[in-house]
Tab-separated table of C-alpha atoms in Angstrom:
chain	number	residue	atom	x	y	z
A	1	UNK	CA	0.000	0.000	0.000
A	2	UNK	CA	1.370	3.494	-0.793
A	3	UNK	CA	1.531	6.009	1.370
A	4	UNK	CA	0.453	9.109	0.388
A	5	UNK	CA	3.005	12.661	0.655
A	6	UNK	CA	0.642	14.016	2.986
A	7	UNK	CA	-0.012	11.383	5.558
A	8	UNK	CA	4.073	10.881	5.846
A	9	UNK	CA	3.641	14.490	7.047
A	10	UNK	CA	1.423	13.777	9.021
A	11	UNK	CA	3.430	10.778	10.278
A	12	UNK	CA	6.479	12.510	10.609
A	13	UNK	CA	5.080	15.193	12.666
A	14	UNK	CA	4.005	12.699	14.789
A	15	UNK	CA	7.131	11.744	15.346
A	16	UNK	CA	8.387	15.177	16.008
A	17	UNK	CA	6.373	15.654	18.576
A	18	UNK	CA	6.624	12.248	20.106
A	19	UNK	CA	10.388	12.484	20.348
A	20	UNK	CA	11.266	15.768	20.340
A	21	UNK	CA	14.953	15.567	22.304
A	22	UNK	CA	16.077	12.702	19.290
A	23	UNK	CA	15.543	15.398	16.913
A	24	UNK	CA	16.673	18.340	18.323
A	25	UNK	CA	19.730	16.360	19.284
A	26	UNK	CA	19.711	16.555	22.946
A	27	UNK	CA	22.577	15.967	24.859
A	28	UNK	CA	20.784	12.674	26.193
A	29	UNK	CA	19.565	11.299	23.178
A	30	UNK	CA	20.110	7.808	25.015
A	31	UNK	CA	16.156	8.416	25.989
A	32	UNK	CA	15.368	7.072	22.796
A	33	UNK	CA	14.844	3.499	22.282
A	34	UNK	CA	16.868	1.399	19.787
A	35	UNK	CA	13.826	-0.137	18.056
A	36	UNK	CA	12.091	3.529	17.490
A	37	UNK	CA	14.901	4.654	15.672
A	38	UNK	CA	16.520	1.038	14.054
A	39	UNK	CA	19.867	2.694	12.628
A	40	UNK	CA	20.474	4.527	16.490
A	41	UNK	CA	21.894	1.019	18.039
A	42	UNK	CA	24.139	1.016	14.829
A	43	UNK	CA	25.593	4.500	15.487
A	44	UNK	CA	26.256	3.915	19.335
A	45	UNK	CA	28.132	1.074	18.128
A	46	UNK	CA	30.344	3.318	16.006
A	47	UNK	CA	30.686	5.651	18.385
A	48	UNK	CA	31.633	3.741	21.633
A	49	UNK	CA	33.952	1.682	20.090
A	50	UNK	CA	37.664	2.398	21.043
A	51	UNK	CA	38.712	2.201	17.453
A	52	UNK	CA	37.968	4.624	14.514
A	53	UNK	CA	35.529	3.042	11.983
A	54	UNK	CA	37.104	2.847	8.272
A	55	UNK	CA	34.757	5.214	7.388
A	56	UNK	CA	30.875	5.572	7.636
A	57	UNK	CA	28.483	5.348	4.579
A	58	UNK	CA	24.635	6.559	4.884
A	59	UNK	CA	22.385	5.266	2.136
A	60	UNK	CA	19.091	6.925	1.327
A	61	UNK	CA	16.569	5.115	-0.768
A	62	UNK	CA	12.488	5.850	-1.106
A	63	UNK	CA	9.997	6.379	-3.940
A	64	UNK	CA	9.360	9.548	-2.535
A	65	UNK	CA	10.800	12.780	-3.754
A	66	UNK	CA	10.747	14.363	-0.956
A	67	UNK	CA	11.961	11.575	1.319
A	68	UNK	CA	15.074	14.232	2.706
A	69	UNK	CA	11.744	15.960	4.791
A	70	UNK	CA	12.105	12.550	6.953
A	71	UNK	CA	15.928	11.533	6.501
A	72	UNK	CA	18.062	14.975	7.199
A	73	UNK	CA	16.985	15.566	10.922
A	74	UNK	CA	18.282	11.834	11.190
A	75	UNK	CA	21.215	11.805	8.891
A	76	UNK	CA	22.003	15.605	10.138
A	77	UNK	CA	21.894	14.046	14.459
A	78	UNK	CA	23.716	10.512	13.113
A	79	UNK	CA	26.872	12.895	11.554
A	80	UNK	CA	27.022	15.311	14.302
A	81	UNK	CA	27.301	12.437	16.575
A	82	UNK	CA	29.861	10.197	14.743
A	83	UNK	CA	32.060	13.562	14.039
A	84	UNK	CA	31.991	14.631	18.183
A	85	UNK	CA	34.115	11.153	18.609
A	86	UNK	CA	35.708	10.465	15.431
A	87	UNK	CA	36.585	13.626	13.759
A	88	UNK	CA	38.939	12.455	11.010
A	89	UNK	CA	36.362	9.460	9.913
A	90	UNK	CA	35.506	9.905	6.196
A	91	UNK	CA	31.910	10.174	6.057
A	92	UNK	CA	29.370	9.476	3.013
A	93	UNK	CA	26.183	9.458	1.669
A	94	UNK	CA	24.567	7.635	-0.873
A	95	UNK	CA	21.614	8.264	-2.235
A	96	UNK	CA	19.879	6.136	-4.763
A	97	UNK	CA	15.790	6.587	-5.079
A	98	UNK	CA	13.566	9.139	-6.589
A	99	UNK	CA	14.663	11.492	-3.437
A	100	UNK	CA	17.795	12.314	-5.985
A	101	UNK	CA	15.052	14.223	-7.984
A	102	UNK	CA	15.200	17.029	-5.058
A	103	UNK	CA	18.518	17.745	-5.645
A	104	UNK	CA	18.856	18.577	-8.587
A	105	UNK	CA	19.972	22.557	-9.668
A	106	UNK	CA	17.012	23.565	-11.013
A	107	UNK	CA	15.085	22.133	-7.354
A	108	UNK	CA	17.541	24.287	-5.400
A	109	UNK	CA	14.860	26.613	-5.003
A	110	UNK	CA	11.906	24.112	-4.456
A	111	UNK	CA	13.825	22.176	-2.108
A	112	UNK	CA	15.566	24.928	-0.451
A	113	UNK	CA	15.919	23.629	3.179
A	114	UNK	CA	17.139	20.139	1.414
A	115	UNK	CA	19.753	21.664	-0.350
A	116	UNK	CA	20.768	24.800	2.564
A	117	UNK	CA	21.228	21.505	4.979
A	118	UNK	CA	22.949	18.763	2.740
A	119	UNK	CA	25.476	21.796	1.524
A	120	UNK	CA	25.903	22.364	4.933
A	121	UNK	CA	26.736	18.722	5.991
A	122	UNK	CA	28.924	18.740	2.622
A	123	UNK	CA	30.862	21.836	3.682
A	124	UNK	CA	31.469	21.841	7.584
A	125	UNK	CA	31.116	18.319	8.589
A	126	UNK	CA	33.595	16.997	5.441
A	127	UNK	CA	30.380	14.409	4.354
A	128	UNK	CA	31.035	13.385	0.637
A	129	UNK	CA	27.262	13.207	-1.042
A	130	UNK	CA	26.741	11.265	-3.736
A	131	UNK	CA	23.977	9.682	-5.982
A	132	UNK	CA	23.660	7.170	-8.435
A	133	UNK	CA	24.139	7.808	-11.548
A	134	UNK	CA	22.751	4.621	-13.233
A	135	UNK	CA	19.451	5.729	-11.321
A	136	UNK	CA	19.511	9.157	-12.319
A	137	UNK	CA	20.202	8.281	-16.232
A	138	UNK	CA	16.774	5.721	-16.114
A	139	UNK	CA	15.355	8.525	-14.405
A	140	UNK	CA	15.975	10.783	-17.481
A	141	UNK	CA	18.354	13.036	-15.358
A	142	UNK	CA	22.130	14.095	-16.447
A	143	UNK	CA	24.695	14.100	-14.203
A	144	UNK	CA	25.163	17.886	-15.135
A	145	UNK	CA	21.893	18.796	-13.707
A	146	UNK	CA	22.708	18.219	-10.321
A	147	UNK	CA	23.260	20.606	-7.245
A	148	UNK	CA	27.525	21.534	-6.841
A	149	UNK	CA	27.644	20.057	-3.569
A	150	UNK	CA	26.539	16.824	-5.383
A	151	UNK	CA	28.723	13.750	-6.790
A	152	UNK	CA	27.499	11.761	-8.988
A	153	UNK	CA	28.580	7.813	-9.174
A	154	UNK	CA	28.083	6.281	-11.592
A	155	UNK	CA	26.350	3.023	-10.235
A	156	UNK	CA	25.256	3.036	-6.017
A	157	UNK	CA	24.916	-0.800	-5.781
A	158	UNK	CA	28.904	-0.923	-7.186
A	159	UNK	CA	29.645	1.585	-4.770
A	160	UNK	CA	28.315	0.527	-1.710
A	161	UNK	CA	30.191	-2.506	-2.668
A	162	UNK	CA	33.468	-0.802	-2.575
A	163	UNK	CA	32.769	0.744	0.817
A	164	UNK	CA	32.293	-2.634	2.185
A	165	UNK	CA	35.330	-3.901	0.873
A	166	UNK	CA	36.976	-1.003	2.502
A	167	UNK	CA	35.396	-1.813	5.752
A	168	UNK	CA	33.078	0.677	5.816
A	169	UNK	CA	29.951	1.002	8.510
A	170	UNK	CA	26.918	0.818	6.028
A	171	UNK	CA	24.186	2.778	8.089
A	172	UNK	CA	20.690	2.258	5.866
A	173	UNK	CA	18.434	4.991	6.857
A	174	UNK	CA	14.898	3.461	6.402
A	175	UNK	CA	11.475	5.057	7.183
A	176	UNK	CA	10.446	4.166	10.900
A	177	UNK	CA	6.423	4.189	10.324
């Protein structure tokens, strides 16, 4: 069943205002359970652990254009939190759905507080953003038309591949309702 725009809105306020010191990034976010947030538990791990991870890769997936309404508070708390421990960790995100539609140039205005908040991960928290290209291209999209603070890959599955190989943390950030 498909979910319409509105009622994730609807959902996601929910949310808001169910948890509001998860996404406002409290300094005890530990009040949040695991199993409300799934990728959380993953992140603690990454973050207690008395070695650096290899690096840290974020992947972003939906059929929903506007998916980053739901995703940035998350992916925005999940950076700030593996950068306050490990500050050299390379840091990525892949994104690979119809979200990638957002971010595109000629969106920048549409999607203002997508692009304002993704530049700003890009810029002071050193997080390389990328999308697949193979998705864009069967979405009718050149890699030109995308956002500067954008790479383009050319396939995300091939990719996310490498990371692992590099030992990479793959943190998949899923919708929670």
């Amino acid at each position: 069943m498909r979910v319409t725009i509105e009622l994730r809105h609807l959902l996601l306020a929910t949310l808001i205002l169910l948890f509001p010191q998860f996404v406002a990034g409290s300094e005890n976010d530990r009040e949040v359970a695991d199993d409300e947030f799934p990728e959380l538990g993953e992140i603690r791990k990454i973050i207690d652990a008395t070695d650096p991870p290899d690096g840290v890769v974020f992947l972003v997936m939906d059929y929903d254009v506007e998916a980053y309404y739901w995703v940035l508070p998350r992916l925005e708390r999940y950076v700030k939190m593996v950068r306050e421990k490990w500050t050299d960790a390379p840091l990525a995100v892949i994104s690979h759905g119809d979200e990638i539609i957002s971010l595109l140039a000629r969106n920048e205005e549409k999607y203002a507080p997508f692009h304002r908040r993704i530049r700003q991960l890009v810029e002071n928290y050193r997080v390389d953003f990328q999308v697949c290209g193979a998705y864009a291209a069967l979405s009718g999209v050149d890699e030109s038309e995308f956002a500067g603070f954008v790479d383009v890959v050319p396939s995300a599955p091939s990719q996310i591949t490498d990371y692992r190989q590099m030992d990479y943390r793959i943190i998949s950030l899923e919708p929670v309702w």
